Coordinates of C-alpha atoms in Angstrom, one line a residue:
X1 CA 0.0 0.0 0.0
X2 CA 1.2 3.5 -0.7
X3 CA 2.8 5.5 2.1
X4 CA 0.9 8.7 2.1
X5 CA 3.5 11.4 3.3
X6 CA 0.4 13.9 4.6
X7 CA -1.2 11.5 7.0
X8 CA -0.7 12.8 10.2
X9 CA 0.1 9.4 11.6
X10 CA 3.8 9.4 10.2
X11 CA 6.1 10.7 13.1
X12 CA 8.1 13.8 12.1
X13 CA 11.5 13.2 10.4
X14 CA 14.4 13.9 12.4
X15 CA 16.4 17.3 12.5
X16 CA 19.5 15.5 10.9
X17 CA 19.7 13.0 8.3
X18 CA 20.6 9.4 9.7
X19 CA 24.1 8.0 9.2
X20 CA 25.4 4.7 8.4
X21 CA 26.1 2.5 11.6
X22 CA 29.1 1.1 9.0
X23 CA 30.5 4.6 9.4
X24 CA 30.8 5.0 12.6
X25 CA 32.7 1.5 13.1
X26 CA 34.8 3.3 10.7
X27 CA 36.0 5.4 13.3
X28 CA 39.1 4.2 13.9
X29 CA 39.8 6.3 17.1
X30 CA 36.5 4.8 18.7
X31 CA 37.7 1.2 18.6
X32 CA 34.4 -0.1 18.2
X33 CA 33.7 -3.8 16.7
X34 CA 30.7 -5.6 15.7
X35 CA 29.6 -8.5 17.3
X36 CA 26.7 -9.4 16.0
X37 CA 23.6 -8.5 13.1
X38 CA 24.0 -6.7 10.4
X39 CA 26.1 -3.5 9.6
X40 CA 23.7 -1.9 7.1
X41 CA 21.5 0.0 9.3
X42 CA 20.9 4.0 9.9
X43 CA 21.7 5.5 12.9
X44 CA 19.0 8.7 14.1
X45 CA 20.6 9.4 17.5
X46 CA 21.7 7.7 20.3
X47 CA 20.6 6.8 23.8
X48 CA 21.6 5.7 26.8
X49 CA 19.9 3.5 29.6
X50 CA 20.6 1.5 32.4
X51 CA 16.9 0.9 32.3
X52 CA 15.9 -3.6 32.6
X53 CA 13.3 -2.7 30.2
X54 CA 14.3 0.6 27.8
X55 CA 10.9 -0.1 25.9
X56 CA 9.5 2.8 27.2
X57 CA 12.0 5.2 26.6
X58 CA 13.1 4.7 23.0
X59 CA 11.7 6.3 19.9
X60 CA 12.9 4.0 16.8
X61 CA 16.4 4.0 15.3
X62 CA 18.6 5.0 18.5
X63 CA 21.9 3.3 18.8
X64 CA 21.4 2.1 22.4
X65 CA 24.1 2.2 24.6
X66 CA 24.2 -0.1 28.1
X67 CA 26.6 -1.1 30.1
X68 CA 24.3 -3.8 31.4
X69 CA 24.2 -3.0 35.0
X70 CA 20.3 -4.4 35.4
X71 CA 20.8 -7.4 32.4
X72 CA 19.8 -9.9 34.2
X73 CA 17.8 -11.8 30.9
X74 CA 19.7 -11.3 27.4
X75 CA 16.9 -12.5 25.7
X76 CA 14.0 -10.7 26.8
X77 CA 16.5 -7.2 26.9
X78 CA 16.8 -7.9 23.5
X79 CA 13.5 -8.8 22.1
X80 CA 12.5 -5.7 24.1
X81 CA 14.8 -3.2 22.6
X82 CA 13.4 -4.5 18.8
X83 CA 10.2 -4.0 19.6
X84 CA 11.1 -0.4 20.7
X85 CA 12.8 -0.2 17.0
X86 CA 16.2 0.7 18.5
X87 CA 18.5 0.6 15.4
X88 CA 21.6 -1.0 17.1
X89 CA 22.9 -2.1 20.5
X90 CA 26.3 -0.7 21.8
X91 CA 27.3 -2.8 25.2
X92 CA 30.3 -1.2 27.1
X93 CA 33.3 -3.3 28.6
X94 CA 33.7 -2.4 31.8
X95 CA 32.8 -1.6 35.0
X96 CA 30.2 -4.4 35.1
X97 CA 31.4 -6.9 32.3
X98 CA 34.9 -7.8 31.8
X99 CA 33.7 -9.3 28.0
X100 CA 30.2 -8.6 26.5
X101 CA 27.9 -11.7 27.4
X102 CA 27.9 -14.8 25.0
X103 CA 23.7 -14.9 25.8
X104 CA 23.7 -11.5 24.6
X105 CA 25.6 -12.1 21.3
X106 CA 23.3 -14.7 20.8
X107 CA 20.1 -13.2 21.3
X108 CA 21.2 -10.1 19.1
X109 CA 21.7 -12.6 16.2
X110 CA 18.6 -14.3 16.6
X111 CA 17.0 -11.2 16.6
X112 CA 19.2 -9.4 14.0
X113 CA 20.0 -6.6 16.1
X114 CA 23.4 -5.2 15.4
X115 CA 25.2 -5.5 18.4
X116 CA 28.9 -3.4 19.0
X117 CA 30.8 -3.9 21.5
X118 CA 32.7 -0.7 23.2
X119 CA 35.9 -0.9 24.7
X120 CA 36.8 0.4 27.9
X121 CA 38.9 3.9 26.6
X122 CA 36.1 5.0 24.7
X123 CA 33.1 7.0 26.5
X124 CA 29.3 6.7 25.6
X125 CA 29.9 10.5 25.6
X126 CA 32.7 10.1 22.7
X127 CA 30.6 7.8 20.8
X128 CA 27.3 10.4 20.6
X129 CA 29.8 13.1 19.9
X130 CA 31.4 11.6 17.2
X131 CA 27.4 10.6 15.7
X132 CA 26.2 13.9 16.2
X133 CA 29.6 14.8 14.0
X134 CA 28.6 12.4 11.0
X135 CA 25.0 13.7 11.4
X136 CA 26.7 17.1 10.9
X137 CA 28.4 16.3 8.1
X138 CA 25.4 14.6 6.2
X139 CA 23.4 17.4 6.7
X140 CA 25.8 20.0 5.3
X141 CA 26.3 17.4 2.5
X142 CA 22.3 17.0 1.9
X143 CA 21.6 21.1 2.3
X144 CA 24.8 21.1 -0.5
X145 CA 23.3 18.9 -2.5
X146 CA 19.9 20.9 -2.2
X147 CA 20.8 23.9 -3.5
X148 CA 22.8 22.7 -6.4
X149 CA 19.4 20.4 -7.2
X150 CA 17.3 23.9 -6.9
X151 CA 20.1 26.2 -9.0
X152 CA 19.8 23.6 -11.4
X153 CA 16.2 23.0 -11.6
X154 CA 15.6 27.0 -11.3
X155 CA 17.8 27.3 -14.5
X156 CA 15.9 24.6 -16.5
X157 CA 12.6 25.9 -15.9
X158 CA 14.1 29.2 -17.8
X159 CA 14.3 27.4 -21.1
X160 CA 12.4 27.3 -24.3
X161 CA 11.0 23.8 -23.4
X162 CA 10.7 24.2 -19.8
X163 CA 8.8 21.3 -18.9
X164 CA 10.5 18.8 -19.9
X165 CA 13.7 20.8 -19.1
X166 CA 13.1 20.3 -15.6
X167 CA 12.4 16.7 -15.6
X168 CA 14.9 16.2 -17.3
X169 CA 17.1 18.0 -14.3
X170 CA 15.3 16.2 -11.8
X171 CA 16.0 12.8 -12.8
X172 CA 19.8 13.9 -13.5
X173 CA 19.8 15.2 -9.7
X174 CA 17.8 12.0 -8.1
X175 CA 19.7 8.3 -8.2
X176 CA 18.7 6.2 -11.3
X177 CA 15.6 8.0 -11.4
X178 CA 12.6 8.5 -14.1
X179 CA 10.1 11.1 -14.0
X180 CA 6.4 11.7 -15.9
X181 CA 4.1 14.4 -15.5
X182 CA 0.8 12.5 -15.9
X183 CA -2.5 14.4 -16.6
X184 CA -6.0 14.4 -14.9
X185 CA -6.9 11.0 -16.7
X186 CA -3.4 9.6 -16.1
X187 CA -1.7 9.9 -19.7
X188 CA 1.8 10.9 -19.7
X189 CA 2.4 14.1 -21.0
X190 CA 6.3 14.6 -20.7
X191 CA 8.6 12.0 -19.3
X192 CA 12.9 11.8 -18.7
X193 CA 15.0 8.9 -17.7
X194 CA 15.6 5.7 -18.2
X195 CA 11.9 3.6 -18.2
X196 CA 10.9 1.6 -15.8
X197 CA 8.9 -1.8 -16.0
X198 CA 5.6 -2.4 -17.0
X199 CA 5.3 -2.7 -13.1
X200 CA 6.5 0.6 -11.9
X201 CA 4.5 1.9 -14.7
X202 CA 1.2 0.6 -12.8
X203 CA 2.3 1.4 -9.4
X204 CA 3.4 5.2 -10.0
X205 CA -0.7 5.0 -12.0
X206 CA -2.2 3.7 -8.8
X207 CA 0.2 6.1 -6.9
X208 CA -0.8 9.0 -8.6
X209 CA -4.8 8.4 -8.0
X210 CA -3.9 8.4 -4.3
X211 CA -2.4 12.3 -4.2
X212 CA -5.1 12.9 -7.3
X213 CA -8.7 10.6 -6.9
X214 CA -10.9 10.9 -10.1
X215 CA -13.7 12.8 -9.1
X216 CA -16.8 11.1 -7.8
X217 CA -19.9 10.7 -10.4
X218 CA -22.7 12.8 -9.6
X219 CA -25.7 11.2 -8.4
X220 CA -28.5 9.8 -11.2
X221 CA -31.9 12.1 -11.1
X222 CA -35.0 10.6 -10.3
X223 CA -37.5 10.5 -12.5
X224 CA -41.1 9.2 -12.8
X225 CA -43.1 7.6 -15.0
X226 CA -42.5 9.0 -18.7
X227 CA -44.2 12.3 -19.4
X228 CA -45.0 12.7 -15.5
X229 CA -42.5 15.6 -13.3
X230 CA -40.2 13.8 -11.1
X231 CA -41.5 13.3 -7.5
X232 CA -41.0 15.6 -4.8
X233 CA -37.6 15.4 -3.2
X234 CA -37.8 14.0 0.2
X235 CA -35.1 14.7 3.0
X236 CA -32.8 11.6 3.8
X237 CA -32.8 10.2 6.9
X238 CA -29.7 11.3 9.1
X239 CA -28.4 7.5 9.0
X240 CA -27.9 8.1 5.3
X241 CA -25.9 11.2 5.8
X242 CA -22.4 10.1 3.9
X243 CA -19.4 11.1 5.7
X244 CA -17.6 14.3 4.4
X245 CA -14.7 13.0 2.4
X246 CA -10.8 12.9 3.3
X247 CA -9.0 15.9 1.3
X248 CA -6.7 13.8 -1.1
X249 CA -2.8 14.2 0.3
X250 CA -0.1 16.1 -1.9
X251 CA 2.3 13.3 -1.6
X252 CA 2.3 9.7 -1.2
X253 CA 5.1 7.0 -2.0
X254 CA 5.4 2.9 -2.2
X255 CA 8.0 0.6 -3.3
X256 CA 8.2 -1.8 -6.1
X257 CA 11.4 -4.4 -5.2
X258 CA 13.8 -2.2 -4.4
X259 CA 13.0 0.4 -6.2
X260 CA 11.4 3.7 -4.7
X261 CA 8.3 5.4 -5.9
X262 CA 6.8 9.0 -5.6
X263 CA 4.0 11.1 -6.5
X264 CA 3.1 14.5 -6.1
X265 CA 0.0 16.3 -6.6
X266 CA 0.8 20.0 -8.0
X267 CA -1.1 22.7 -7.6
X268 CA -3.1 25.3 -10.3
X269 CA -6.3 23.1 -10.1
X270 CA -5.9 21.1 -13.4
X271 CA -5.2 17.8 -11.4
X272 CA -1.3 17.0 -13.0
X273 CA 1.1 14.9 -10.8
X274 CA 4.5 14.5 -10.8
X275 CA 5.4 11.0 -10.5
X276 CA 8.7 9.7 -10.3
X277 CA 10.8 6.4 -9.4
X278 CA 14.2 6.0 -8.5
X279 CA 16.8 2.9 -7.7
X280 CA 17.6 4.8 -3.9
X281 CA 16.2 7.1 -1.7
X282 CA 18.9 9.6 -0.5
X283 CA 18.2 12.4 2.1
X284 CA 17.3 15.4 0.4
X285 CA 15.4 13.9 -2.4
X286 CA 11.9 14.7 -1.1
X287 CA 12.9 18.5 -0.9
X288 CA 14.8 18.4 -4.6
X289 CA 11.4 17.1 -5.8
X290 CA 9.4 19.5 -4.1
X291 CA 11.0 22.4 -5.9
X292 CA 10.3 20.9 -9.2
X293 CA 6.6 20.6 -8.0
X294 CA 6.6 24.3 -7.6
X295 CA 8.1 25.0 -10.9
X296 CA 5.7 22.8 -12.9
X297 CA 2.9 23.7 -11.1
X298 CA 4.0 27.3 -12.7
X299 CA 4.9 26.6 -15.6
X300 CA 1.7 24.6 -16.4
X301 CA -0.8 27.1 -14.6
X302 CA -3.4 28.4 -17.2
X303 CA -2.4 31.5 -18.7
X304 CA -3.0 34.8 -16.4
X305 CA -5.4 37.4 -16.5
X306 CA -5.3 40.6 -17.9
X307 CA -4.5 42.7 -14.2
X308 CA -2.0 39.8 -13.8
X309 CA 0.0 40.5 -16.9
X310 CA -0.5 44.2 -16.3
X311 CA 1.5 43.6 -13.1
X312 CA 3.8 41.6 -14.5
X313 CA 4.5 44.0 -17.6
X314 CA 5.5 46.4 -14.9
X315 CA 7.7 44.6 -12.8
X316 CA 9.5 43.2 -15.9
X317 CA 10.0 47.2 -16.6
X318 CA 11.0 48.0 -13.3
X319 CA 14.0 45.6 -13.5
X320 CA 14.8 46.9 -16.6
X321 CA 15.2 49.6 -15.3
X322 CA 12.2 52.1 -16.6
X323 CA 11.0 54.9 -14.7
X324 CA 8.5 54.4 -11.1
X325 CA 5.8 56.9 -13.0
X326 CA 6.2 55.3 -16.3
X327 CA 5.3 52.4 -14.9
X328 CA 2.3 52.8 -12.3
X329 CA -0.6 53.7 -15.6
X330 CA -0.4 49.8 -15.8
X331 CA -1.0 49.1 -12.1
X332 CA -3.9 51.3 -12.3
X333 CA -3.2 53.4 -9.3
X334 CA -1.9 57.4 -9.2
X335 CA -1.2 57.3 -5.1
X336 CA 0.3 54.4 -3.0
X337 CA 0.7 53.8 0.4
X338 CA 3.6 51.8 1.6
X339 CA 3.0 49.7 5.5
X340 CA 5.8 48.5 7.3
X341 CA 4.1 45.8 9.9
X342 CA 6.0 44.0 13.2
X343 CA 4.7 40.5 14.5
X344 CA 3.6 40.7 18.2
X345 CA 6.7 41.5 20.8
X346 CA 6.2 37.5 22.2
X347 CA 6.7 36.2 17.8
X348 CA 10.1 35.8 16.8
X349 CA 9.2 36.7 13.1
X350 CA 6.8 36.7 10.8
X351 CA 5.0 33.5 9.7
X352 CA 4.9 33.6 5.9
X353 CA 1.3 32.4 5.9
X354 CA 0.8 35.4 8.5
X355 CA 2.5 37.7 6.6
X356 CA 0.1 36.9 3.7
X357 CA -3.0 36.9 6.1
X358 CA -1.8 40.6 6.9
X359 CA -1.8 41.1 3.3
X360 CA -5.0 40.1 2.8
X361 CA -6.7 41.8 5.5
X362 CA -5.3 45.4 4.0
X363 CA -6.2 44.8 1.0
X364 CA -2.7 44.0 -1.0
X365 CA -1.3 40.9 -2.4
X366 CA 2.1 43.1 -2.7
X367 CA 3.5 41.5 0.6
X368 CA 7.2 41.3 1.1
X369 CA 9.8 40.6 4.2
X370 CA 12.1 43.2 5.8
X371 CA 15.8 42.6 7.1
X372 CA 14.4 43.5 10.3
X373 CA 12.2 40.5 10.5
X374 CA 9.0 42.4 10.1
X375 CA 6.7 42.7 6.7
X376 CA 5.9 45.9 4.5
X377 CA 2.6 46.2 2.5
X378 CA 2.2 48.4 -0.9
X379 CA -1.5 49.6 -1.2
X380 CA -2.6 51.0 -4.4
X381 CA -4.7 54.0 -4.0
X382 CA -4.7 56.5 -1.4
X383 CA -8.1 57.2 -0.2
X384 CA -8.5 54.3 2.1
X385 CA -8.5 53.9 5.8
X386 CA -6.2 51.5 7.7
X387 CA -7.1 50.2 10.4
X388 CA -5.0 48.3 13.5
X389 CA -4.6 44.8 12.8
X390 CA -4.4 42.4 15.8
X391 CA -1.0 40.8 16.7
X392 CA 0.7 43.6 14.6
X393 CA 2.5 47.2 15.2
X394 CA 1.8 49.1 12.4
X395 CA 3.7 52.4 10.4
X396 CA 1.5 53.8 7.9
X397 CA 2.8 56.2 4.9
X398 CA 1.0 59.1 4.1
X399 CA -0.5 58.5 0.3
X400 CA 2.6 59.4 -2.3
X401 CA 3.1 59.2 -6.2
X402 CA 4.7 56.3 -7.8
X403 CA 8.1 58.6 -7.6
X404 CA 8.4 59.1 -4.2
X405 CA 7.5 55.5 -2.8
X406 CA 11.4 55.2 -1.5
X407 CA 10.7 58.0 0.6
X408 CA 7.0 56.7 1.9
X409 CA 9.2 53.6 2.9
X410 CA 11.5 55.6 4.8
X411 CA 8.7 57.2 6.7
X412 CA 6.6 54.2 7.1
X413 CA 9.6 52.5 8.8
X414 CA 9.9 55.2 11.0
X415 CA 6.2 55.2 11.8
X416 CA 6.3 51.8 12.7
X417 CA 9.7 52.2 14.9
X418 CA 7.9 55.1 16.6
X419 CA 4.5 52.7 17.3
X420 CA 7.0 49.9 18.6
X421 CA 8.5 52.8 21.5
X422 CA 4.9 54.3 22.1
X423 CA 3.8 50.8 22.7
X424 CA 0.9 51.8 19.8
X425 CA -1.0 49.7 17.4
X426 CA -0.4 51.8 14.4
X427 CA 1.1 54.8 14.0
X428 CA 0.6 57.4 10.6
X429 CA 3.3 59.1 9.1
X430 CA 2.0 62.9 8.9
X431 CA 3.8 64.1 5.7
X432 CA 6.3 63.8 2.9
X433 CA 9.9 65.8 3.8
X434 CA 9.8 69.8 3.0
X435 CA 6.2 70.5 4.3
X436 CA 6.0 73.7 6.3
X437 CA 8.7 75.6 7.1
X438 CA 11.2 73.3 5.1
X439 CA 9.6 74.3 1.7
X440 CA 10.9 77.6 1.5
X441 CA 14.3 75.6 0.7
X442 CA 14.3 73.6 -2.4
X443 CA 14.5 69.7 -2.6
X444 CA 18.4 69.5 -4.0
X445 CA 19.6 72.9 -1.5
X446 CA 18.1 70.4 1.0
X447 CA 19.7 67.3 0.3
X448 CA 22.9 69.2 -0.2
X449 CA 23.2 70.8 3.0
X450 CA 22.4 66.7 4.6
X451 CA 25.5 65.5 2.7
X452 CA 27.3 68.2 3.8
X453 CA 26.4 68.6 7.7
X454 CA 25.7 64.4 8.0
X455 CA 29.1 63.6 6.4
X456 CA 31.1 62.5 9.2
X457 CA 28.3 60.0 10.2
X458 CA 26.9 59.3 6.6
X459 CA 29.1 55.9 6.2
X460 CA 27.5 54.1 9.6
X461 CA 23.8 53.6 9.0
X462 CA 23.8 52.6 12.6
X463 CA 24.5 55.8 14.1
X464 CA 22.5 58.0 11.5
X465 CA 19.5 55.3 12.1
X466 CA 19.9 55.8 15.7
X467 CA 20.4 59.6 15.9
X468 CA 17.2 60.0 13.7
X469 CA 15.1 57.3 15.7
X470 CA 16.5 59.6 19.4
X471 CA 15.1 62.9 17.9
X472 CA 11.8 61.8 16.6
X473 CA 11.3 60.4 20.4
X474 CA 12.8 63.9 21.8
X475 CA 15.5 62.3 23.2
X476 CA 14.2 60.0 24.9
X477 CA 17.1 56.5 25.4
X478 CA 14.3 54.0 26.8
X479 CA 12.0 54.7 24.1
X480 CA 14.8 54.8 21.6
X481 CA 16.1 51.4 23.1
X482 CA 12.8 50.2 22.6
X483 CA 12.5 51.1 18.5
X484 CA 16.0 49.8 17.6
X485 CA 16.0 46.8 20.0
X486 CA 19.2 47.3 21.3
X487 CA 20.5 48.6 25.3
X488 CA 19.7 52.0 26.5
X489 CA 23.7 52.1 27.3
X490 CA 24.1 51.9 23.7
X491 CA 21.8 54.5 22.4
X492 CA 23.8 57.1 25.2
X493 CA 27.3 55.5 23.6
X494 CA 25.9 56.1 20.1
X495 CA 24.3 59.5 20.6
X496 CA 27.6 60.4 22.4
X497 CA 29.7 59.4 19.3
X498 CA 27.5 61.4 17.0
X499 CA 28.3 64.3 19.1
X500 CA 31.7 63.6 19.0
X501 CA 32.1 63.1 15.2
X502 CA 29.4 66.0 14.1
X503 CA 30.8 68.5 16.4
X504 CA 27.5 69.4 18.0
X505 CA 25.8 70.1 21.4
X506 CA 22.7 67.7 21.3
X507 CA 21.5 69.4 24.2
X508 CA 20.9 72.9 22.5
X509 CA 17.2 72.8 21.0
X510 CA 18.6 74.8 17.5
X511 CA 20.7 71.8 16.6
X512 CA 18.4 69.4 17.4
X513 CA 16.4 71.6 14.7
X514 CA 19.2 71.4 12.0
X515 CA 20.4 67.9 12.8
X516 CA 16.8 66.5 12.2
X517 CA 15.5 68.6 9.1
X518 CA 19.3 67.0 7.4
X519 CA 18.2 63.7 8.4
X520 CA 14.6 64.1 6.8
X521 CA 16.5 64.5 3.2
X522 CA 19.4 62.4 3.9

């Protein structure tokens, strides 16, 4: 029966990849020999217990370490610890055994448990270090691996015959593999790799109905006699209710021999799977596939609509370098409004399926990440009203033309640093730079007097971003501690070296004035 990877019965997979217990032995410095049972098995983690009975305390695929100090029956120990799934046993030499028990070298090979003995130099505390090592090693080997797979598959995608460019990729990236993208009724409609047998054939077919059921035949009219209306309908008793279906899983796998089978469900609503099989399963290959999901389930989505190809028109301009107000007539909006959001103080970053939900709820699906772990929004339009949005601190830009949306992002992120030190939900930005008083100086006298004064501070973003946050709070450290995240020690040391370098007294209410109208057009 097919494995179905989304059933919430299978256990999570562990942080690391496993390792070979073969290389471990390998470990020269260890000393370790095998006594009995095979050497072909995979290694998780490792445990030790001086437990009689470790049933209880293993999870599957330890290498279980014991210096038998409550062995007392070899044989039921051992049948226990396969029950348990333990992947190996490792028996220490010493203090209790002078040489590992003949009973338990027998029962481990009746059971086929490997069974390593440990010499008396080498610690249980070596031997987990030296796993954790390997583990280490795998994994930087498998995230390697990973992202050469998704450079390569990225890179395929981008060619005249995309689709089967990337299959082609994938089964060049898995081990002896062969890949088909099947349609809604099963026929192959692009396959690479070697071809399997008729048998892998009609497993992967069977596979891919599991992530992709046919759907279920609507239910025959009643009628009545000819030339009569159909009788009234009549409400089913509650007995005859049917259950509510099971939603279909994205990915399921099986094995034919020893070959491995896979089959993936991808997404745009036409019903396509990816179905591959391979000769091995390596670490990584799951996540190598799933990438190639994504990209087919792009490159095989219907065609878009005529606002998506507008948007995309424009971005394509953008990176080519065309002009902000040449650009927004074909996004359909004169003003924007750019939000910077932060998760709630207890998150430690936005969730991406949060960030989108925050999206959604103002009205954008232009969503994208900041450095600073928080989210900013582009609205199109500006007569619209946000409103706070619970679990988030928001900074709102006052509306601006396509020209000057670098600037609303400037003042958005300090609207938003200014809610975090208030402690408010949201916080509006009241005005684009050079309102008031600051408009009897023109825009480019203005930015050349900030080059000029801000020089000596211009090259460490850190001291102008903290100089700027400490005015717009009135000099206030905690709350300025508060917006950057950082000590109140080290707003004073920063403050004091922009003193230092600008020449200024901070303390005279006429600098302060300068100071903060050269930051505005810095």
């Amino acid at each position: 029966m097919p494995d179905a990877l989304a059933s919430p019965s299978v256990p999570p997979a562990p942080p690391t990849p496993p390792i070979p217990l073969a290389a471990l032995l390998a470990r020269e410095e260890l000393g370790l020999r095998l006594l009995a049972g095979p050497e072909d098995r995979d290694l998780h983690w490792v445990h030790t217990s001086e437990m009689g009975d470790p049933y209880p305390y293993l999870l599957g695929g330890e290498l279980l370490l014991t210096a038998g100090v409550q062995l007392t029956d070899p044989c039921h120990y051992v049948s226990r610890v396969v029950a348990a799934g333990a992947a190996a046993l490792g028996f220490g030499v010493a203090p209790v055994y002078d040489t590992v028990p003949p009973a338990l070298v027998a029962a481990c090979e009746r059971h086929g448990l490997p069974l390593v003995e440990v010499p008396p130099p080498t610690t249980f505390t070596a031997i987990a270090r030296a796993v954790w090592r390997l583990m280490a090693e795998a994994r930087h080997r498998e995230l390697r691996r990973v992202a050469q797979a998704q450079q390569g598959l990225a890179t395929a995608a981008a060619r005249p015959d995309p689709v089967p460019a990337v299959l082609r990729q994938l089964t060049a990236r898995l081990y002896g593999a062969w890949a088909v993208l099947l349609s809604a009724e099963g026929a192959p409609l692009a396959t690479a790799g070697r071809s399997p047998s008729p048998e892998t054939h009609a497993a992967l077919a069977r596979l891919a109905r599991v992530v992709s059921p046919p759907p279920e035949p609507a239910p025959p009219e009643s009628t009545g006699p000819a030339g009569s209306p159909p009788p009234a309908a009549r409400p089913a008793p509650a007995s005859s209710t049917p259950p509510a279906a099971r939603p279909a899983p994205s990915s399921a796998t099986d094995t034919v021999g020893d070959g491995h089978l896979a089959a993936y469900a991808l997404a745009g609503g036409q019903r396509l799977v990816l179905a591959v099989a391979s000769d091995r399963r390596e670490a990584g290959d799951h996540t190598i596939a799933g990438v190639a999901v994504v990209l087919l389930s792009l490159l095989t989505t219907p065609h878009q609509g005529a606002a998506e190809s507008a948007r995309a028109a424009a971005l394509v301009r953008l990176l080519l370098g065309a002009d902000a107000g040449e650009v927004a007539p074909l996004l359909g909006a004169d003003e924007w409004i750019v939000v910077h959001a932060r998760p709630a103080a207890e998150a430690t970053g936005p969730d991406p399926l949060a960030a989108a939900a925050l999206g959604a709820a103002l009205g954008s699906a232009l969503v994208d990440a900041t450095e600073e772990g928080g989210v900013r929004v582009l609205l199109a339009g500006g007569a619209r009203e946000i409103e706070p949005q619970p679990g988030w601190t928001l900074g709102v830009s006052a509306p601006v033309p396509p020209s000057e949306l670098s600037a609303a992002d400037l003042r958005a992120e300090r609207a938003v640093r200014r809610a975090e030190a208030t402690r408010s939900a949201l916080v509006r930005d009241r005005g684009e730079a050079g309102g008031g008083l600051a408009s009897l100086v023109t825009p480019d006298e203005a930015r050349a007097h900030a080059r000029v004064r801000l020089a000596p501070i211009a090259a460490s973003p850190a001291l102008v971003t903290t100089l700027r946050t400490w005015l717009s709070l009135h000099g206030s450290w905690d709350r300025t501690a508060v917006a950057l995240d950082v000590h109140r020690n080290t707003v004073r040391q920063r403050v004091a070296r922009c003193a230092t370098l600008l020449d200024a007294d901070l303390d005279d209410a006429d600098v302060r004035m300068d100071l903060w109208f050269a930051l505005r057009w810095l």
